[in-house]
PDB file of C-alpha atoms in Angstrom:
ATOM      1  CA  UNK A1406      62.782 209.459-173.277  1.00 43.00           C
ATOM      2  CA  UNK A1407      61.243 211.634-170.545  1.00 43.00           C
ATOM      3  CA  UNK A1408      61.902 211.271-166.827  1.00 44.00           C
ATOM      4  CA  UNK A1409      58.847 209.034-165.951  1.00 46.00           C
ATOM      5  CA  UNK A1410      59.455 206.440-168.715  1.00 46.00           C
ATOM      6  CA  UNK A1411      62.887 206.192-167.294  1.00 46.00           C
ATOM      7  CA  UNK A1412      61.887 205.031-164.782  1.00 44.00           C
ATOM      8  CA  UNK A1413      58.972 203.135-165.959  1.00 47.00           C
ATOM      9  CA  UNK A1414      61.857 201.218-168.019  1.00 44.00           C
ATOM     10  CA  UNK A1415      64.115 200.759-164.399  1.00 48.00           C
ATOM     11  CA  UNK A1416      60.823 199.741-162.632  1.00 50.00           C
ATOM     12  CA  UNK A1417      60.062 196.696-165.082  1.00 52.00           C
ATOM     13  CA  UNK A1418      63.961 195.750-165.259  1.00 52.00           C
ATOM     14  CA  UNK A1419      64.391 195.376-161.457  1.00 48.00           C
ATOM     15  CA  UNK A1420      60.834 193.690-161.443  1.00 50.00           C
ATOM     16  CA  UNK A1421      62.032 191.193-164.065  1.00 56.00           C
ATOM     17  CA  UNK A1422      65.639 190.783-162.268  1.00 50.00           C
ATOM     18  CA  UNK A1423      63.337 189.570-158.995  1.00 46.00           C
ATOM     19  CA  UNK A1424      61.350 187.390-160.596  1.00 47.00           C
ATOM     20  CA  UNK A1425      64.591 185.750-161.907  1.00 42.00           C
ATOM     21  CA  UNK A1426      65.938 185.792-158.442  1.00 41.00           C
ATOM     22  CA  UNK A1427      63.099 184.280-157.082  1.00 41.00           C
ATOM     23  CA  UNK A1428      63.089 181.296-159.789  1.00 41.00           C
ATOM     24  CA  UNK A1429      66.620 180.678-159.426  1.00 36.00           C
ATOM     25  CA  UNK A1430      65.793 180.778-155.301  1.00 39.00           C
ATOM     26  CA  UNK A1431      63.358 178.088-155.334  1.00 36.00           C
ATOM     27  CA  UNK A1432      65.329 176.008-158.075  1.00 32.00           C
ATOM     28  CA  UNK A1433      68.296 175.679-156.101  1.00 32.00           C
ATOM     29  CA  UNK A1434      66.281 174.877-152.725  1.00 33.00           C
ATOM     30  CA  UNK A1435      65.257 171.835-154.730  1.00 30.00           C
ATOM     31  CA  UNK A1436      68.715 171.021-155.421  1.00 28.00           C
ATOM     32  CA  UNK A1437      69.709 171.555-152.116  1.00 29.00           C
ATOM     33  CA  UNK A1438      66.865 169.416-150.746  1.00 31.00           C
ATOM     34  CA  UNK A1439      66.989 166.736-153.037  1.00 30.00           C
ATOM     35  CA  UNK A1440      67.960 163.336-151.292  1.00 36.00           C
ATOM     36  CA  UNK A1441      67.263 164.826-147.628  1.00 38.00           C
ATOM     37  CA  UNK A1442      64.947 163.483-145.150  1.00 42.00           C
ATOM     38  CA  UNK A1443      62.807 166.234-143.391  1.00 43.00           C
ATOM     39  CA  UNK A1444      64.331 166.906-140.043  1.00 45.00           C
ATOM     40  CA  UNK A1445      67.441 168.258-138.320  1.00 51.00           C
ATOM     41  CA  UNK A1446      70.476 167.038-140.719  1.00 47.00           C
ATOM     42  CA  UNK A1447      73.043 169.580-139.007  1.00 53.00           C
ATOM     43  CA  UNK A1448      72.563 167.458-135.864  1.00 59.00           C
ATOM     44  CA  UNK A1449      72.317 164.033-137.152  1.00 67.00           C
ATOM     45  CA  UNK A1450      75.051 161.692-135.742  1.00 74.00           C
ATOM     46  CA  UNK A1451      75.849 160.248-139.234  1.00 72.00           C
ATOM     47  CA  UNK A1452      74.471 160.689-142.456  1.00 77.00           C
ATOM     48  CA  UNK A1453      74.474 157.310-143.422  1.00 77.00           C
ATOM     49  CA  UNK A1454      72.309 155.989-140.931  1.00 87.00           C
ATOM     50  CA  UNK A1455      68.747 156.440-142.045  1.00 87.00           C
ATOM     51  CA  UNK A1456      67.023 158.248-139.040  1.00 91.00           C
ATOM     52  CA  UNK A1457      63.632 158.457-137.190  1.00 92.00           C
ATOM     53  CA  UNK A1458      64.598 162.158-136.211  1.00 88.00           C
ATOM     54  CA  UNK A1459      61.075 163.487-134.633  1.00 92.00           C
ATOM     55  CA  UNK A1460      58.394 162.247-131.773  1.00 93.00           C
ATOM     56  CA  UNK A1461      55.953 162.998-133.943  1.00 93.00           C
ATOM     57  CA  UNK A1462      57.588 160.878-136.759  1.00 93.00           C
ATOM     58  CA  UNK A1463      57.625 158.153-134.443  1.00 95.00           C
ATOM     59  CA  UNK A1464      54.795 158.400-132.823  1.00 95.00           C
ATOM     60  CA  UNK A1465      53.056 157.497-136.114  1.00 94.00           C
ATOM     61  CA  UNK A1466      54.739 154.694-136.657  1.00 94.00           C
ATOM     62  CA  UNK A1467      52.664 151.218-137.162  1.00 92.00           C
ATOM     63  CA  UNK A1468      55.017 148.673-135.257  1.00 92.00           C
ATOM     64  CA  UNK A1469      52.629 146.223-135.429  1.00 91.00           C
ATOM     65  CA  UNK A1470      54.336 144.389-138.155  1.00 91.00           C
ATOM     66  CA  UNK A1471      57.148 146.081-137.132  1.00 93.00           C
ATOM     67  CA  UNK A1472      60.390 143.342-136.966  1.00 93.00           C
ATOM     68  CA  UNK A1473      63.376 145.184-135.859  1.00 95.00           C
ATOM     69  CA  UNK A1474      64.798 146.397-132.382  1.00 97.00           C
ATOM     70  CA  UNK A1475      64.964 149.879-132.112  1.00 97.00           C
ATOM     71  CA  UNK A1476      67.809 152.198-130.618  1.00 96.00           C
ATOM     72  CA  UNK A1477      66.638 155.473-129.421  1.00 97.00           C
ATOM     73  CA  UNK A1478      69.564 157.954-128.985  1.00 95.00           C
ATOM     74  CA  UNK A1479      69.173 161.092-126.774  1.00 94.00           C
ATOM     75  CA  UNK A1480      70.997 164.045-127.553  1.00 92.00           C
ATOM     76  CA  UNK A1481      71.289 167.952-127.530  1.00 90.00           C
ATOM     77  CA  UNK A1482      73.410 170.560-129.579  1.00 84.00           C
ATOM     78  CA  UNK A1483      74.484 172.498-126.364  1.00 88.00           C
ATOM     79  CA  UNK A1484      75.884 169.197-124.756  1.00 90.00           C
ATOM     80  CA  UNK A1485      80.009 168.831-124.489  1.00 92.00           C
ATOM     81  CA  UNK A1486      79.476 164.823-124.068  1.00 92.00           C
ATOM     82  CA  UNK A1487      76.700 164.994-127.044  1.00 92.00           C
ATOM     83  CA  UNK A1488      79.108 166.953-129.756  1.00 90.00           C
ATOM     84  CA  UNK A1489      82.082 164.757-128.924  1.00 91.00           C
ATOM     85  CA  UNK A1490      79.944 161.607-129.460  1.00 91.00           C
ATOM     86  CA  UNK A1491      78.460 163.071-132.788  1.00 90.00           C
ATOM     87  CA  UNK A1492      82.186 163.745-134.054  1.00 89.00           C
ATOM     88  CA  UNK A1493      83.232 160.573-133.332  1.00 89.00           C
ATOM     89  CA  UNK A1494      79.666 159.138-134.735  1.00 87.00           C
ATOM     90  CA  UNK A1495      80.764 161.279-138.048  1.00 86.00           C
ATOM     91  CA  UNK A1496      83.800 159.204-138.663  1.00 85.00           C
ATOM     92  CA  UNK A1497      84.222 157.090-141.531  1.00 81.00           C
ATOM     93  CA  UNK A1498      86.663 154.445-139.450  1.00 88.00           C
ATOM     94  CA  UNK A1499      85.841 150.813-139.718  1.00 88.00           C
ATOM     95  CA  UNK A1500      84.426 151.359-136.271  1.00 88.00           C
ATOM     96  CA  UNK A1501      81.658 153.588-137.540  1.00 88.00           C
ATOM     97  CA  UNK A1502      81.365 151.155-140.741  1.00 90.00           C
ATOM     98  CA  UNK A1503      80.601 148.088-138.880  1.00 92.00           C
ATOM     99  CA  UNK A1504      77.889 150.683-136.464  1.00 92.00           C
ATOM    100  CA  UNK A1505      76.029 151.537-139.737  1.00 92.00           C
ATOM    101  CA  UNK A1506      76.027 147.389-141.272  1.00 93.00           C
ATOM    102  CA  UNK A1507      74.279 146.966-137.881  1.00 93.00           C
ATOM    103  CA  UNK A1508      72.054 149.932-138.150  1.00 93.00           C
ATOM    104  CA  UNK A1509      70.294 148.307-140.587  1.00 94.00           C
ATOM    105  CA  UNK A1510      69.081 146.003-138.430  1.00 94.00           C
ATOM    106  CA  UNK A1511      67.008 148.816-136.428  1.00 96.00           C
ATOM    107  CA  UNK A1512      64.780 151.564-136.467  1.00 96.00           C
ATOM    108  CA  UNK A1513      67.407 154.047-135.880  1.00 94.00           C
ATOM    109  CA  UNK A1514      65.938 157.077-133.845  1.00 95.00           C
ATOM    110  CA  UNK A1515      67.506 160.308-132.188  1.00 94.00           C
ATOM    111  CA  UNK A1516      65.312 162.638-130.227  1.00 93.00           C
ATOM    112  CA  UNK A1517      66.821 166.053-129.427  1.00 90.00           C
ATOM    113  CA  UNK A1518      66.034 165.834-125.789  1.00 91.00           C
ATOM    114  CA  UNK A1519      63.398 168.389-125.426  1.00 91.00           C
ATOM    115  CA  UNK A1520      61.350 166.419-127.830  1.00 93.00           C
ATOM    116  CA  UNK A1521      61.113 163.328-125.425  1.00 94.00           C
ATOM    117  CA  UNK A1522      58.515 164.322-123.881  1.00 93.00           C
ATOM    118  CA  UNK A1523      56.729 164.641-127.210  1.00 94.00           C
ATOM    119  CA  UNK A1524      57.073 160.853-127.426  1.00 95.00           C
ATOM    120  CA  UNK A1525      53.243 158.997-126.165  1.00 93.00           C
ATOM    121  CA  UNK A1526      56.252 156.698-123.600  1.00 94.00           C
ATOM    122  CA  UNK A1527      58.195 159.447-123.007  1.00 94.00           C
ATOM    123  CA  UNK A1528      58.634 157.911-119.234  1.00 94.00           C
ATOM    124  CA  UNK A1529      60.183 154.798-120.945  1.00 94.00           C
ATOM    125  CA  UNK A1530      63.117 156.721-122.271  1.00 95.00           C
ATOM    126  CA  UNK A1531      64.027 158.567-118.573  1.00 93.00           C
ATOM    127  CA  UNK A1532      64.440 155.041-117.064  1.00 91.00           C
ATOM    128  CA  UNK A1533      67.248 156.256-114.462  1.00 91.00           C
ATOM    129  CA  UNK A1534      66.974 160.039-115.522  1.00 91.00           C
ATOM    130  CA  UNK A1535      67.231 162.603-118.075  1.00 92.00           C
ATOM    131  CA  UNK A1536      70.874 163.196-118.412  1.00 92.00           C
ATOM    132  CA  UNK A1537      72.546 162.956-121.860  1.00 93.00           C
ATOM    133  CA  UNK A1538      73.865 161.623-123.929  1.00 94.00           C
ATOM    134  CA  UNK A1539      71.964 158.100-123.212  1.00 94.00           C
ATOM    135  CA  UNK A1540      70.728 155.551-125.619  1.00 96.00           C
ATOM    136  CA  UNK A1541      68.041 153.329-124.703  1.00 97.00           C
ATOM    137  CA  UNK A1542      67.060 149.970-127.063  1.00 97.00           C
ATOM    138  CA  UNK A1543      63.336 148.415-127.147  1.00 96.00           C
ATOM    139  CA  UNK A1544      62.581 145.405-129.104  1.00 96.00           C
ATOM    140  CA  UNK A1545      60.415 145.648-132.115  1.00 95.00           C
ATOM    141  CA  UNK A1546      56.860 146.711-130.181  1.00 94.00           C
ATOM    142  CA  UNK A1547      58.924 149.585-128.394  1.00 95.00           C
ATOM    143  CA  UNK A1548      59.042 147.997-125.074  1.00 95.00           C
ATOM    144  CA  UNK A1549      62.139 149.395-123.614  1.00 96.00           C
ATOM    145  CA  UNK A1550      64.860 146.870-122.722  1.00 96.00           C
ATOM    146  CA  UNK A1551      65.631 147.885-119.775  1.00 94.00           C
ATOM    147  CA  UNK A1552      68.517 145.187-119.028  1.00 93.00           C
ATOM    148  CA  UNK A1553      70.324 146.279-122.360  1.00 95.00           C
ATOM    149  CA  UNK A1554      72.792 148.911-120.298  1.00 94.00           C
ATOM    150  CA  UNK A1555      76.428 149.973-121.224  1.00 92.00           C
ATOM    151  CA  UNK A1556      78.456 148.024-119.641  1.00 83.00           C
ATOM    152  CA  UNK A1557      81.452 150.209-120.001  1.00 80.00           C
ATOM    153  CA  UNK A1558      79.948 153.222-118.794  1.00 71.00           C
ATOM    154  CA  UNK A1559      81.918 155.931-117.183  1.00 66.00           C
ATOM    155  CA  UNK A1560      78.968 156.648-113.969  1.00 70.00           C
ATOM    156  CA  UNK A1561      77.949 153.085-113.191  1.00 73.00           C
ATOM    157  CA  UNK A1562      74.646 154.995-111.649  1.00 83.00           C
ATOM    158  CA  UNK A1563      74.034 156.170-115.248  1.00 90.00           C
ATOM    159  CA  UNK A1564      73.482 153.118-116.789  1.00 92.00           C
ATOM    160  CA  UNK A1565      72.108 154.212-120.600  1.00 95.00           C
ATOM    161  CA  UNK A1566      74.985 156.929-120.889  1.00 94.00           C
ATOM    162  CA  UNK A1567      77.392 156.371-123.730  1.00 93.00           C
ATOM    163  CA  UNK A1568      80.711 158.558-124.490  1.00 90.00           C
ATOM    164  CA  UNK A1569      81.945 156.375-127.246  1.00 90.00           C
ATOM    165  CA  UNK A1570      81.022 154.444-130.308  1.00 91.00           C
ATOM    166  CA  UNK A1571      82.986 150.946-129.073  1.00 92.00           C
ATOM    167  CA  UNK A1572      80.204 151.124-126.463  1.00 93.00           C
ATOM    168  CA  UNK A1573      77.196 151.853-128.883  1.00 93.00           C
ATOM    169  CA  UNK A1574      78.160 148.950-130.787  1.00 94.00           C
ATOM    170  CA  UNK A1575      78.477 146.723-128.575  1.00 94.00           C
ATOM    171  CA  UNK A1576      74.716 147.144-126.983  1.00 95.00           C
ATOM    172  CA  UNK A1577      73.849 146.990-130.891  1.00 95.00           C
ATOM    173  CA  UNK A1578      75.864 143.837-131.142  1.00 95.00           C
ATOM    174  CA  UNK A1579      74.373 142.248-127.768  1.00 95.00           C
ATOM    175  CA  UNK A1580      70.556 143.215-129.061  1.00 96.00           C
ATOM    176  CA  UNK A1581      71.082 141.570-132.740  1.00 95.00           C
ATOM    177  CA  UNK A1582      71.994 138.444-131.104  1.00 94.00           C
ATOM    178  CA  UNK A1583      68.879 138.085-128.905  1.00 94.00           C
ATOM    179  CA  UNK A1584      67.314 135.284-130.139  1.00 92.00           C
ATOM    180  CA  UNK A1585      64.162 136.955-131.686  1.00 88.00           C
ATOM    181  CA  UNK A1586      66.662 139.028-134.034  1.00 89.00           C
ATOM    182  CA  UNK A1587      69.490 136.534-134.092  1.00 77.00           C
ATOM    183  CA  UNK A1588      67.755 134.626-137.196  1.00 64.00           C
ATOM    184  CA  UNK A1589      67.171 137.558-139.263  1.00 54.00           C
ATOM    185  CA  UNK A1590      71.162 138.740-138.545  1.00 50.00           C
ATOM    186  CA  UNK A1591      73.327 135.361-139.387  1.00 47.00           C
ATOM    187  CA  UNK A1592      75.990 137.551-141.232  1.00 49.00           C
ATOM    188  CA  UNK A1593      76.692 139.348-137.809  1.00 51.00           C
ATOM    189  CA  UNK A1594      77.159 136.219-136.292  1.00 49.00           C
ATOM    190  CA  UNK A1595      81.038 136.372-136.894  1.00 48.00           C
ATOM    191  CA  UNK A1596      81.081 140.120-136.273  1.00 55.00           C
ATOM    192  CA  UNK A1597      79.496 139.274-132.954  1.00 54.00           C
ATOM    193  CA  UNK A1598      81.635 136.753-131.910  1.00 55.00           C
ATOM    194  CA  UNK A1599      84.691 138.901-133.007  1.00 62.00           C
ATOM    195  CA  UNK A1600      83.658 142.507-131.665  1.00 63.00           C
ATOM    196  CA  UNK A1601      82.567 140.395-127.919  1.00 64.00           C
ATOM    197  CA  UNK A1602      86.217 139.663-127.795  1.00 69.00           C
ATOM    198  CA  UNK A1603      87.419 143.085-128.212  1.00 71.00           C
ATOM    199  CA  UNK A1604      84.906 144.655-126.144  1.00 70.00           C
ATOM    200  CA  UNK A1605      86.203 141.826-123.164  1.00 71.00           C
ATOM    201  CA  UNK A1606      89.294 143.254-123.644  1.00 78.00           C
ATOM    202  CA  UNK A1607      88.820 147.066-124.166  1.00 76.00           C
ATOM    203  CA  UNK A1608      87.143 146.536-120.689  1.00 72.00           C
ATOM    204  CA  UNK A1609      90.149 145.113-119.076  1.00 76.00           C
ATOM    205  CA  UNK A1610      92.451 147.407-120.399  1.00 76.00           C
ATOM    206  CA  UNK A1611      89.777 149.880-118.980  1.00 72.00           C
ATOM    207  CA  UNK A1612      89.578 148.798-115.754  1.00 72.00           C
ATOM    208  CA  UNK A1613      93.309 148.030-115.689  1.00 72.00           C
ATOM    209  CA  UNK A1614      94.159 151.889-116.691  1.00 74.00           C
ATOM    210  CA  UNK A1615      91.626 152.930-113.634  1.00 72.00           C
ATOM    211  CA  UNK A1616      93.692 151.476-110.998  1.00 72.00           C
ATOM    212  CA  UNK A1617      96.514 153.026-112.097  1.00 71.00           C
TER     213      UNK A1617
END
């Protein structure tokens, strides 16, 4: 075999190994895709809540016929508070169980802060500011209920700021049992009843601890 067919030979081999490459490439990013909602999955907050994770998303959204509250959580990556809510948010304690029975009850959705703005009532969500983490809940039009605060908060001027899943679910808990949602969430009526005593006295232990 002269020179040139030599490589002529090598020239179709390596094309051939690419094309392989390439096929085995895009057959694995299926794979890897499969069962994945578009979006930001390294920075969702649980992966068994099913997430609105975009304005845009959102924004598209026909709530006219829409019957669930909704629970808008405000986060970034580069945030100490936000990571150390998202690890405890990644647990799979029956804290974080109970969170995601009740998540079913709403249209779960987490903005990365620099989308809010993105959002067509983006003013809605920076009620008392734009620190973070906060979590705002609207009912099932999107109106923003602005008397749904955390109770427990660490900065009582911060009222939508959460550091802790106990707190989450119990503004879930306190939303479910409005009366508008109440009917369509009997089988958190016990759960209510039983997490409203604990959260009572999580906040006395709370307050006890702070005047130590």
């Amino acid at each position: 075999i002269q020179p040139d067919s030599k490589i002529h030979i090598t020239s179709m081999k390596l094309a051939n190994f690419l094309l392989v490459v390439l096929a085995v490439s895009s057959f694995s990013g299926v794979l890897v895709d499969a069962g994945h909602r578009p979006g930001r999955p390294e920075d969702t907050y649980s992966e068994f809540i099913d997430w609105v994770w975009t304005a845009e998303e959102f924004n598209q959204m026909d709530l006219s016929t829409n019957t669930k509250p909704i629970m808008f959580l405000i986060t970034t990556s580069s945030c100490k508070m936000c990571r150390q809510l998202k690890q405890e948010f990644q647990k799979q304690n029956s804290q974080m169980r109970e969170i995601q029975k009740i998540a079913k009850s709403f249209i779960m959705v987490h903005f990365i802060n620099d989308d809010v703005n993105n959002y067509k009532r983006a003013e809605d969500l920076t009620v008392d500011g734009t620190y973070i983490p906060r979590i705002l809940f609207a009912d099932h039009q999107g109106n923003v209920m602005k008397n749904v605060v955390n109770g427990m908060a660490m900065h009582s001027l911060y009222h939508y700021f959460y550091s802790d899943p106990t707190q989450v679910r119990g503004s879930m808990i306190q939303v479910v049992r409005m009366p508008q949602y109440a009917g369509d969430n009997a089988q958190h009526a016990a759960l209510n009843r039983k997490q409203a005593a604990k959260l009572k006295q999580e906040k006395r232990k709370k307050q006890f601890d702070d005047e130590l």
